[in-house]
Amino acid sequence: MPPRVNEAIEKRTFAVLVDNEPGVLARVVGLFSARGYNIESLTVAETDTANHASRITIVTSGTPLILEQIRAQLDRMVSIRTVQDVSSDPLGIERELSLIKVRGTGEQRAEALRLADIFRAKVIDTTHESFVFELTGASSKIDKFLGLMEPLGLVEMSRTGVLSLTRGID
Amino acid sequence: MTTQTTAEAETKTKPLTGAEILVRALVDQGVDTIFGYPGGAVLPIYDALFHEPKLRHVLVRHEQGATHAAEGYARSTGKPGVVLVTSGPGATNAITGIVDALMDSIPLVVITGQVATHLIGSDAFQEADTVGITRSCTKHNYLVKNVNDLARVVHEAFHIATSGRPGPVVIDIPKDVQFMPGPYIGPEEAKPLHTYNPRTKGDPTKIAEAIALLATAKRPVFYTGGGIINAGPAASQALRDLAHMVGAPVTSTLMGLGAFPAADDQWLGMLGMHGSFEANHVMHDCDVMVCLGARFDDRITGRLDAFSPGSKKIHVDIDPSSINKNVRVDIGIVGDAGSIITDMIAAWNEGGYKKPDLADWWAQIETWRARNGFAYRKDPNVIKPQYAIERLYELTKDRKTYISTEVGQHQMWAAQFYRFEEPNRWMTSGGLGTMGYGLPAAVGAQMAHPDALVIDIAGEASVQMTMQEFSTAVQFNLPIKIFIINNEWMGMVRQWQQLLHGERYSHSYSESLPDFVKLAEALGGVGIRATTPDELDAKIMEMIDSPRPVLFDCRVAKEENCFPMIPSGKAHNEMLLGDDGTDLDSAIDDEGKMLV
């Protein structure tokens, strides 16, 4: 469908419960590539061994119509049990884990450690001239921290992509 | 468990092999015909077939032919088509038919052999990653590595292929699994791993809304598709009832022809790129559009932002992803077309709605009809392709006739000039547009309906793509009729080159054509040729009366174009007609040329 004026691109997180069987991740990823949808991040792991279920969390983006289409396309796949729109759910929680290596000495190094403390990042490895921080939080918080580390000697990082769940008893 | 058959008792004492489990499961699923080709990785299955008289095996000449034959069987019966091919090239040759079935929502179960489990991934002889290759072109697929899963998987595959929006399912079975002993479970006992239960019943609130909207319409139209055919003959009957109750005109996609009788006064003919003048104008000017089991394909809509600009749209589809995919609709109802149409009729009666006065709308429609968009100039010396199909229709309409087609101009002329009164009589490759579909599809339809007249309306280029299946027809005494509209061109390609590429006919001339009459004879069938309008009727009768497979070489006018035509990038009310003197060279703008 051609994009219409006033239709902004939105970001959306879908939590997808799938049958845990070989090839299921390829089915989901294949759907996105075949239909030209974006994947901003994707995480997958078995979450319910007894019921052979895995949970895939996908962050994607598109116009509201495209997002509706992505959801419908996921929903009709045989291996997919449920699709939940976490970002539209007021009870939705989204978190990401990151590992961040920063290299520096002297005042820069001290400043990196101070900022890490403010962000409640954990130091999980250190040398005389580097740290590896572990930081968990919303993706925006991690982006912010990375921005601050940039001038202080950011070397590399690794991020898990978004994980999600809903608050409450259900 | 009330009774136990001897077969079941035997199973308890002597375990079956994987191959035997498969064959038993097929029989229990009601399969009577398999289209296939043997090879190394399916030898145990062929061995099991050797002992099973309930399954007729049709030996094709190429695996693509097996899939199209199974599609023809499925489309003409409403039952799933079954294909059996070997690993590697057997599976890859079947891909075109599998994609075709996916695009046209045809239920197929395709069984492919695979190298033994311990060899998978070793680049073994005739190994291909069949589940990987077919993942994006099947509704679902399986690699069965454990014989204990096999019976369940086969039953589940039939359920998935035939329920919801139908489609192809591939089951890849490694050769060692075919030899391994394992348990058999029947369709009733098999506990599915996947909970696949698509919604069939429409939301009553939305149905009521749709009916209220329809009752107030001044210019309504029913736009129907293959979903009605897939919903079964009862859905076609319900459509007729609903249409007569409302009194609105009915048009259909290529895939839906036959759901509504062409003889009915409310029938407008097919819509879309080569649809009727009246159908396309009705779609453009309507105020309420009821889309039943169709998917707003680009061949139907033309330019999207000019598609039926003034209408409220109701869309009934079993596939939720079809709704709002290409065209934004006002009321989307997910469910089975037959069930929803029946509920719509009930809602109409309960609401006490009266048949609306559509006299003005019909008066307008009659002016479009009077334009006769399918008109062509007859020629006393040369057979016009349209004339050939008109005569074929006249001479076969009173028989039980099934029509398949290849892809191109002849396909569109067949859709325009052959008139269908019943569902399941028309088999064509709509979504994928597969040249070579029609001949093997005729083989499949004739297997299912041995006493019927089965005709493939073909083009001389398309038919050569799967020509070898004529041998299959000869082998199995299938008296299919291949009616070749032979204009010595890939006609639709030539037409587009004329309209879009400055008459530069690049590689679209059918050079070095075989002598189809001699070819038919060489293959063991009958060859007939017609070259003038005078002899056409007698030759067609000769074809119909022949008890053997016939290749009919119908020599037609070479450079006839297919009209009306909505040029790429244009709207429904911007059709080109064959006889209005439009400058065809400038009919399509640069933006339109980008589209297919």
PDB file of C-alpha atoms in Angstrom, chain B residues 131-358:
ATOM      1  CA  VAL B 131      12.210 -27.407   3.821  1.00  0.00           C
ATOM      2  CA  GLY B 132      14.506 -24.395   3.522  1.00  0.00           C
ATOM      3  CA  ILE B 133      13.671 -23.859  -0.138  1.00  0.00           C
ATOM      4  CA  THR B 134       9.932 -24.329   0.332  1.00  0.00           C
ATOM      5  CA  ARG B 135       9.554 -22.414   3.583  1.00  0.00           C
ATOM      6  CA  SER B 136       8.497 -19.225   1.874  1.00  0.00           C
ATOM      7  CA  CYS B 137       6.325 -20.895  -0.746  1.00  0.00           C
ATOM      8  CA  THR B 138       4.229 -23.250   1.335  1.00  0.00           C
ATOM      9  CA  LYS B 139       1.498 -22.645   3.844  1.00  0.00           C
ATOM     10  CA  HIS B 140       3.516 -24.931   6.117  1.00  0.00           C
ATOM     11  CA  ASN B 141       6.206 -27.574   5.734  1.00  0.00           C
ATOM     12  CA  TYR B 142       7.732 -30.446   7.688  1.00  0.00           C
ATOM     13  CA  LEU B 143      10.933 -32.442   7.791  1.00  0.00           C
ATOM     14  CA  VAL B 144      10.014 -35.702   9.527  1.00  0.00           C
ATOM     15  CA  LYS B 145      13.126 -37.044  11.255  1.00  0.00           C
ATOM     16  CA  ASN B 146      11.338 -39.409  13.616  1.00  0.00           C
ATOM     17  CA  VAL B 147       9.045 -42.151  12.311  1.00  0.00           C
ATOM     18  CA  ASN B 148       6.913 -41.801  15.447  1.00  0.00           C
ATOM     19  CA  ASP B 149       5.807 -38.361  14.212  1.00  0.00           C
ATOM     20  CA  LEU B 150       4.987 -39.416  10.675  1.00  0.00           C
ATOM     21  CA  ALA B 151       1.317 -40.388  10.910  1.00  0.00           C
ATOM     22  CA  ARG B 152       0.479 -37.308  12.957  1.00  0.00           C
ATOM     23  CA  VAL B 153       2.326 -35.038  10.538  1.00  0.00           C
ATOM     24  CA  VAL B 154       0.499 -36.454   7.500  1.00  0.00           C
ATOM     25  CA  HIS B 155      -2.930 -35.993   9.106  1.00  0.00           C
ATOM     26  CA  GLU B 156      -1.994 -32.524  10.317  1.00  0.00           C
ATOM     27  CA  ALA B 157      -0.752 -31.605   6.811  1.00  0.00           C
ATOM     28  CA  PHE B 158      -4.144 -32.429   5.306  1.00  0.00           C
ATOM     29  CA  HIS B 159      -5.876 -30.370   7.990  1.00  0.00           C
ATOM     30  CA  ILE B 160      -3.613 -27.373   7.338  1.00  0.00           C
ATOM     31  CA  ALA B 161      -3.785 -27.646   3.526  1.00  0.00           C
ATOM     32  CA  THR B 162      -7.580 -27.720   3.469  1.00  0.00           C
ATOM     33  CA  SER B 163      -8.688 -25.483   6.344  1.00  0.00           C
ATOM     34  CA  GLY B 164      -8.663 -21.710   6.578  1.00  0.00           C
ATOM     35  CA  ARG B 165      -7.181 -20.251   3.427  1.00  0.00           C
ATOM     36  CA  PRO B 166      -6.133 -23.418   1.574  1.00  0.00           C
ATOM     37  CA  GLY B 167      -2.585 -23.849   0.362  1.00  0.00           C
ATOM     38  CA  PRO B 168       0.287 -26.248  -0.278  1.00  0.00           C
ATOM     39  CA  VAL B 169       1.962 -28.220   2.518  1.00  0.00           C
ATOM     40  CA  VAL B 170       5.260 -30.042   1.964  1.00  0.00           C
ATOM     41  CA  ILE B 171       6.271 -33.156   3.937  1.00  0.00           C
ATOM     42  CA  ASP B 172       9.947 -34.017   3.497  1.00  0.00           C
ATOM     43  CA  ILE B 173      10.667 -37.628   4.512  1.00  0.00           C
ATOM     44  CA  PRO B 174      14.260 -38.916   4.758  1.00  0.00           C
ATOM     45  CA  LYS B 175      14.804 -42.331   3.229  1.00  0.00           C
ATOM     46  CA  ASP B 176      15.801 -44.026   6.513  1.00  0.00           C
ATOM     47  CA  VAL B 177      12.552 -42.846   8.103  1.00  0.00           C
ATOM     48  CA  GLN B 178      10.669 -44.531   5.263  1.00  0.00           C
ATOM     49  CA  PHE B 179      12.294 -47.862   6.213  1.00  0.00           C
ATOM     50  CA  MET B 180      12.000 -47.479   9.979  1.00  0.00           C
ATOM     51  CA  PRO B 181       9.216 -49.345  11.795  1.00  0.00           C
ATOM     52  CA  GLY B 182       6.841 -47.150  13.727  1.00  0.00           C
ATOM     53  CA  PRO B 183       3.338 -46.760  15.090  1.00  0.00           C
ATOM     54  CA  TYR B 184       0.342 -45.808  12.987  1.00  0.00           C
ATOM     55  CA  ILE B 185      -2.336 -43.525  14.338  1.00  0.00           C
ATOM     56  CA  GLY B 186      -5.531 -42.718  12.479  1.00  0.00           C
ATOM     57  CA  PRO B 187      -6.807 -39.214  11.673  1.00  0.00           C
ATOM     58  CA  GLU B 188      -9.164 -39.264  14.657  1.00  0.00           C
ATOM     59  CA  GLU B 189      -6.565 -40.256  17.245  1.00  0.00           C
ATOM     60  CA  ALA B 190      -3.758 -38.057  15.935  1.00  0.00           C
ATOM     61  CA  LYS B 191      -3.165 -35.260  18.403  1.00  0.00           C
ATOM     62  CA  PRO B 192      -1.980 -32.225  16.464  1.00  0.00           C
ATOM     63  CA  LEU B 193       1.145 -30.478  17.648  1.00  0.00           C
ATOM     64  CA  HIS B 194      -0.018 -27.231  16.089  1.00  0.00           C
ATOM     65  CA  THR B 195      -3.282 -25.758  17.223  1.00  0.00           C
ATOM     66  CA  TYR B 196      -4.323 -24.452  13.830  1.00  0.00           C
ATOM     67  CA  ASN B 197      -7.978 -23.447  13.938  1.00  0.00           C
ATOM     68  CA  PRO B 198      -8.646 -20.464  11.707  1.00  0.00           C
ATOM     69  CA  ARG B 199     -11.815 -18.526  12.265  1.00  0.00           C
ATOM     70  CA  THR B 200     -14.657 -19.481   9.917  1.00  0.00           C
ATOM     71  CA  LYS B 201     -17.670 -17.764  11.483  1.00  0.00           C
ATOM     72  CA  GLY B 202     -17.969 -14.041  10.785  1.00  0.00           C
ATOM     73  CA  ASP B 203     -18.470 -11.435  13.514  1.00  0.00           C
ATOM     74  CA  PRO B 204     -22.290 -10.956  13.733  1.00  0.00           C
ATOM     75  CA  THR B 205     -21.994  -7.260  14.627  1.00  0.00           C
ATOM     76  CA  LYS B 206     -19.947  -6.550  11.523  1.00  0.00           C
ATOM     77  CA  ILE B 207     -22.276  -8.654   9.371  1.00  0.00           C
ATOM     78  CA  ALA B 208     -25.231  -6.598  10.653  1.00  0.00           C
ATOM     79  CA  GLU B 209     -23.330  -3.369   9.893  1.00  0.00           C
ATOM     80  CA  ALA B 210     -22.507  -4.618   6.412  1.00  0.00           C
ATOM     81  CA  ILE B 211     -26.115  -5.523   5.679  1.00  0.00           C
ATOM     82  CA  ALA B 212     -27.371  -2.153   6.946  1.00  0.00           C
ATOM     83  CA  LEU B 213     -24.885  -0.420   4.639  1.00  0.00           C
ATOM     84  CA  LEU B 214     -25.822  -2.626   1.694  1.00  0.00           C
ATOM     85  CA  ALA B 215     -29.546  -1.993   2.205  1.00  0.00           C
ATOM     86  CA  THR B 216     -29.083   1.764   1.801  1.00  0.00           C
ATOM     87  CA  ALA B 217     -26.832   1.503  -1.258  1.00  0.00           C
ATOM     88  CA  LYS B 218     -27.896   3.198  -4.479  1.00  0.00           C
ATOM     89  CA  ARG B 219     -25.110   1.697  -6.606  1.00  0.00           C
ATOM     90  CA  PRO B 220     -23.998  -1.570  -4.989  1.00  0.00           C
ATOM     91  CA  VAL B 221     -21.798  -4.273  -6.526  1.00  0.00           C
ATOM     92  CA  PHE B 222     -20.663  -7.742  -5.488  1.00  0.00           C
ATOM     93  CA  TYR B 223     -16.996  -8.298  -6.303  1.00  0.00           C
ATOM     94  CA  THR B 224     -16.329 -12.001  -5.801  1.00  0.00           C
ATOM     95  CA  GLY B 225     -13.253 -14.206  -6.030  1.00  0.00           C
ATOM     96  CA  GLY B 226     -11.717 -17.641  -5.695  1.00  0.00           C
ATOM     97  CA  GLY B 227     -12.618 -17.693  -2.001  1.00  0.00           C
ATOM     98  CA  ILE B 228     -16.205 -18.511  -2.961  1.00  0.00           C
ATOM     99  CA  ILE B 229     -15.031 -21.488  -5.021  1.00  0.00           C
ATOM    100  CA  ASN B 230     -12.830 -22.643  -2.143  1.00  0.00           C
ATOM    101  CA  ALA B 231     -15.748 -22.318   0.277  1.00  0.00           C
ATOM    102  CA  GLY B 232     -17.546 -25.071  -1.666  1.00  0.00           C
ATOM    103  CA  PRO B 233     -20.603 -25.331  -3.931  1.00  0.00           C
ATOM    104  CA  ALA B 234     -22.951 -24.250  -1.106  1.00  0.00           C
ATOM    105  CA  ALA B 235     -21.158 -20.879  -1.019  1.00  0.00           C
ATOM    106  CA  SER B 236     -21.797 -20.381  -4.748  1.00  0.00           C
ATOM    107  CA  GLN B 237     -25.472 -21.140  -4.164  1.00  0.00           C
ATOM    108  CA  ALA B 238     -25.591 -18.726  -1.218  1.00  0.00           C
ATOM    109  CA  LEU B 239     -23.977 -16.029  -3.379  1.00  0.00           C
ATOM    110  CA  ARG B 240     -26.719 -16.480  -5.977  1.00  0.00           C
ATOM    111  CA  ASP B 241     -29.378 -16.160  -3.259  1.00  0.00           C
ATOM    112  CA  LEU B 242     -27.801 -13.058  -1.760  1.00  0.00           C
ATOM    113  CA  ALA B 243     -27.326 -11.387  -5.135  1.00  0.00           C
ATOM    114  CA  HIS B 244     -30.941 -12.057  -6.112  1.00  0.00           C
ATOM    115  CA  MET B 245     -32.177 -10.786  -2.774  1.00  0.00           C
ATOM    116  CA  VAL B 246     -30.336  -7.494  -3.126  1.00  0.00           C
ATOM    117  CA  GLY B 247     -30.628  -7.213  -6.916  1.00  0.00           C
ATOM    118  CA  ALA B 248     -27.092  -5.844  -7.288  1.00  0.00           C
ATOM    119  CA  PRO B 249     -24.740  -6.615 -10.180  1.00  0.00           C
ATOM    120  CA  VAL B 250     -22.059  -9.292  -9.699  1.00  0.00           C
ATOM    121  CA  THR B 251     -18.540  -9.313 -11.079  1.00  0.00           C
ATOM    122  CA  SER B 252     -15.714 -11.715 -10.351  1.00  0.00           C
ATOM    123  CA  THR B 253     -11.972 -12.067 -10.473  1.00  0.00           C
ATOM    124  CA  LEU B 254     -10.323 -14.548 -12.831  1.00  0.00           C
ATOM    125  CA  MET B 255     -10.184 -17.105 -10.010  1.00  0.00           C
ATOM    126  CA  GLY B 256     -13.838 -16.766  -9.096  1.00  0.00           C
ATOM    127  CA  LEU B 257     -15.421 -17.443 -12.497  1.00  0.00           C
ATOM    128  CA  GLY B 258     -18.284 -19.907 -12.237  1.00  0.00           C
ATOM    129  CA  ALA B 259     -19.341 -19.016  -8.694  1.00  0.00           C
ATOM    130  CA  PHE B 260     -22.082 -16.846 -10.218  1.00  0.00           C
ATOM    131  CA  PRO B 261     -23.721 -18.052 -13.438  1.00  0.00           C
ATOM    132  CA  ALA B 262     -22.763 -16.180 -16.582  1.00  0.00           C
ATOM    133  CA  ALA B 263     -26.322 -16.664 -17.868  1.00  0.00           C
ATOM    134  CA  ASP B 264     -27.749 -14.582 -15.019  1.00  0.00           C
ATOM    135  CA  ASP B 265     -28.955 -11.052 -15.853  1.00  0.00           C
ATOM    136  CA  GLN B 266     -27.035  -9.657 -12.890  1.00  0.00           C
ATOM    137  CA  TRP B 267     -23.700 -11.004 -14.188  1.00  0.00           C
ATOM    138  CA  LEU B 268     -21.267  -8.354 -15.458  1.00  0.00           C
ATOM    139  CA  GLY B 269     -18.404 -10.573 -16.525  1.00  0.00           C
ATOM    140  CA  MET B 270     -14.872 -10.599 -15.127  1.00  0.00           C
ATOM    141  CA  LEU B 271     -13.347  -7.361 -13.861  1.00  0.00           C
ATOM    142  CA  GLY B 272      -9.787  -6.075 -13.888  1.00  0.00           C
ATOM    143  CA  MET B 273      -7.034  -5.404 -16.376  1.00  0.00           C
ATOM    144  CA  HIS B 274      -8.778  -7.317 -19.185  1.00  0.00           C
ATOM    145  CA  GLY B 275     -12.205  -7.357 -17.584  1.00  0.00           C
ATOM    146  CA  SER B 276     -15.464  -6.255 -19.110  1.00  0.00           C
ATOM    147  CA  PHE B 277     -16.188  -2.594 -19.818  1.00  0.00           C
ATOM    148  CA  GLU B 278     -19.317  -2.693 -17.645  1.00  0.00           C
ATOM    149  CA  ALA B 279     -17.667  -4.504 -14.711  1.00  0.00           C
ATOM    150  CA  ASN B 280     -14.831  -2.001 -14.470  1.00  0.00           C
ATOM    151  CA  HIS B 281     -17.129   1.010 -14.755  1.00  0.00           C
ATOM    152  CA  VAL B 282     -19.421  -0.439 -12.094  1.00  0.00           C
ATOM    153  CA  MET B 283     -16.421  -0.910  -9.789  1.00  0.00           C
ATOM    154  CA  HIS B 284     -15.322   2.668 -10.377  1.00  0.00           C
ATOM    155  CA  ASP B 285     -18.722   4.278  -9.844  1.00  0.00           C
ATOM    156  CA  CYS B 286     -20.302   2.074  -7.174  1.00  0.00           C
ATOM    157  CA  ASP B 287     -21.225   3.456  -3.734  1.00  0.00           C
ATOM    158  CA  VAL B 288     -21.071   0.152  -1.816  1.00  0.00           C
ATOM    159  CA  MET B 289     -18.665  -2.599  -2.805  1.00  0.00           C
ATOM    160  CA  VAL B 290     -19.031  -6.042  -1.254  1.00  0.00           C
ATOM    161  CA  CYS B 291     -15.840  -8.011  -1.800  1.00  0.00           C
ATOM    162  CA  LEU B 292     -16.384 -11.701  -1.118  1.00  0.00           C
ATOM    163  CA  GLY B 293     -13.310 -13.966  -1.110  1.00  0.00           C
ATOM    164  CA  ALA B 294     -11.098 -11.811  -3.301  1.00  0.00           C
ATOM    165  CA  ARG B 295      -7.950  -9.926  -2.363  1.00  0.00           C
ATOM    166  CA  PHE B 296      -7.729  -6.601  -4.239  1.00  0.00           C
ATOM    167  CA  ASP B 297      -4.898  -7.872  -6.411  1.00  0.00           C
ATOM    168  CA  ASP B 298      -3.116  -5.324  -8.643  1.00  0.00           C
ATOM    169  CA  ARG B 299      -4.666  -6.904 -11.783  1.00  0.00           C
ATOM    170  CA  ILE B 300      -8.030  -6.003 -10.242  1.00  0.00           C
ATOM    171  CA  THR B 301      -7.491  -2.570  -8.770  1.00  0.00           C
ATOM    172  CA  GLY B 302      -5.432  -0.797 -11.415  1.00  0.00           C
ATOM    173  CA  ARG B 303      -4.131   2.502 -10.027  1.00  0.00           C
ATOM    174  CA  LEU B 304      -4.699   2.231  -6.276  1.00  0.00           C
ATOM    175  CA  ASP B 305      -5.335   5.884  -5.478  1.00  0.00           C
ATOM    176  CA  ALA B 306      -8.019   6.030  -8.166  1.00  0.00           C
ATOM    177  CA  PHE B 307      -9.606   2.694  -7.272  1.00  0.00           C
ATOM    178  CA  SER B 308     -13.351   3.006  -6.739  1.00  0.00           C
ATOM    179  CA  PRO B 309     -12.950   6.434  -5.126  1.00  0.00           C
ATOM    180  CA  GLY B 310     -16.536   7.006  -3.966  1.00  0.00           C
ATOM    181  CA  SER B 311     -17.421   3.670  -2.425  1.00  0.00           C
ATOM    182  CA  LYS B 312     -17.772   2.212   1.038  1.00  0.00           C
ATOM    183  CA  LYS B 313     -16.045  -1.140   0.998  1.00  0.00           C
ATOM    184  CA  ILE B 314     -16.986  -4.356   2.769  1.00  0.00           C
ATOM    185  CA  HIS B 315     -14.393  -7.125   2.625  1.00  0.00           C
ATOM    186  CA  VAL B 316     -15.111 -10.748   3.541  1.00  0.00           C
ATOM    187  CA  ASP B 317     -12.024 -12.979   3.642  1.00  0.00           C
ATOM    188  CA  ILE B 318     -10.873 -16.030   5.562  1.00  0.00           C
ATOM    189  CA  ASP B 319      -7.354 -14.625   5.732  1.00  0.00           C
ATOM    190  CA  PRO B 320      -7.106 -11.680   8.158  1.00  0.00           C
ATOM    191  CA  SER B 321      -3.939 -10.484   6.400  1.00  0.00           C
ATOM    192  CA  SER B 322      -5.906  -9.926   3.175  1.00  0.00           C
ATOM    193  CA  ILE B 323      -7.979  -7.241   4.820  1.00  0.00           C
ATOM    194  CA  ASN B 324      -6.484  -3.738   4.503  1.00  0.00           C
ATOM    195  CA  LYS B 325      -3.436  -5.147   2.701  1.00  0.00           C
ATOM    196  CA  ASN B 326      -3.793  -3.258  -0.589  1.00  0.00           C
ATOM    197  CA  VAL B 327      -7.001  -1.288  -0.181  1.00  0.00           C
ATOM    198  CA  ARG B 328      -8.331   0.205   3.023  1.00  0.00           C
ATOM    199  CA  VAL B 329     -11.854  -1.055   3.673  1.00  0.00           C
ATOM    200  CA  ASP B 330     -14.659   0.226   5.866  1.00  0.00           C
ATOM    201  CA  ILE B 331     -15.882  -3.123   7.182  1.00  0.00           C
ATOM    202  CA  GLY B 332     -13.583  -6.148   7.244  1.00  0.00           C
ATOM    203  CA  ILE B 333     -15.152  -9.494   8.159  1.00  0.00           C
ATOM    204  CA  VAL B 334     -12.882 -12.493   8.761  1.00  0.00           C
ATOM    205  CA  GLY B 335     -14.323 -15.916   8.081  1.00  0.00           C
ATOM    206  CA  ASP B 336     -15.478 -18.475   5.535  1.00  0.00           C
ATOM    207  CA  ALA B 337     -17.248 -16.852   2.574  1.00  0.00           C
ATOM    208  CA  GLY B 338     -20.032 -19.450   2.516  1.00  0.00           C
ATOM    209  CA  SER B 339     -20.787 -19.136   6.203  1.00  0.00           C
ATOM    210  CA  ILE B 340     -20.726 -15.339   6.103  1.00  0.00           C
ATOM    211  CA  ILE B 341     -22.930 -15.056   3.007  1.00  0.00           C
ATOM    212  CA  THR B 342     -25.466 -17.346   4.693  1.00  0.00           C
ATOM    213  CA  ASP B 343     -25.324 -15.161   7.811  1.00  0.00           C
ATOM    214  CA  MET B 344     -25.728 -12.048   5.645  1.00  0.00           C
ATOM    215  CA  ILE B 345     -28.882 -13.486   4.104  1.00  0.00           C
ATOM    216  CA  ALA B 346     -30.221 -14.264   7.584  1.00  0.00           C
ATOM    217  CA  ALA B 347     -29.349 -10.756   8.806  1.00  0.00           C
ATOM    218  CA  TRP B 348     -31.097  -9.231   5.781  1.00  0.00           C
ATOM    219  CA  ASN B 349     -34.266 -11.235   6.480  1.00  0.00           C
ATOM    220  CA  GLU B 350     -34.183 -10.564  10.228  1.00  0.00           C
ATOM    221  CA  GLY B 351     -33.710  -6.866   9.630  1.00  0.00           C
ATOM    222  CA  GLY B 352     -36.799  -6.847   7.418  1.00  0.00           C
ATOM    223  CA  TYR B 353     -34.883  -5.138   4.602  1.00  0.00           C
ATOM    224  CA  LYS B 354     -36.640  -4.770   1.268  1.00  0.00           C
ATOM    225  CA  LYS B 355     -35.003  -5.182  -2.112  1.00  0.00           C
ATOM    226  CA  PRO B 356     -33.771  -1.659  -2.882  1.00  0.00           C
ATOM    227  CA  ASP B 357     -34.828   0.215  -5.993  1.00  0.00           C
ATOM    228  CA  LEU B 358     -31.778   0.057  -8.230  1.00  0.00           C
TER     229      LEU B 358
END
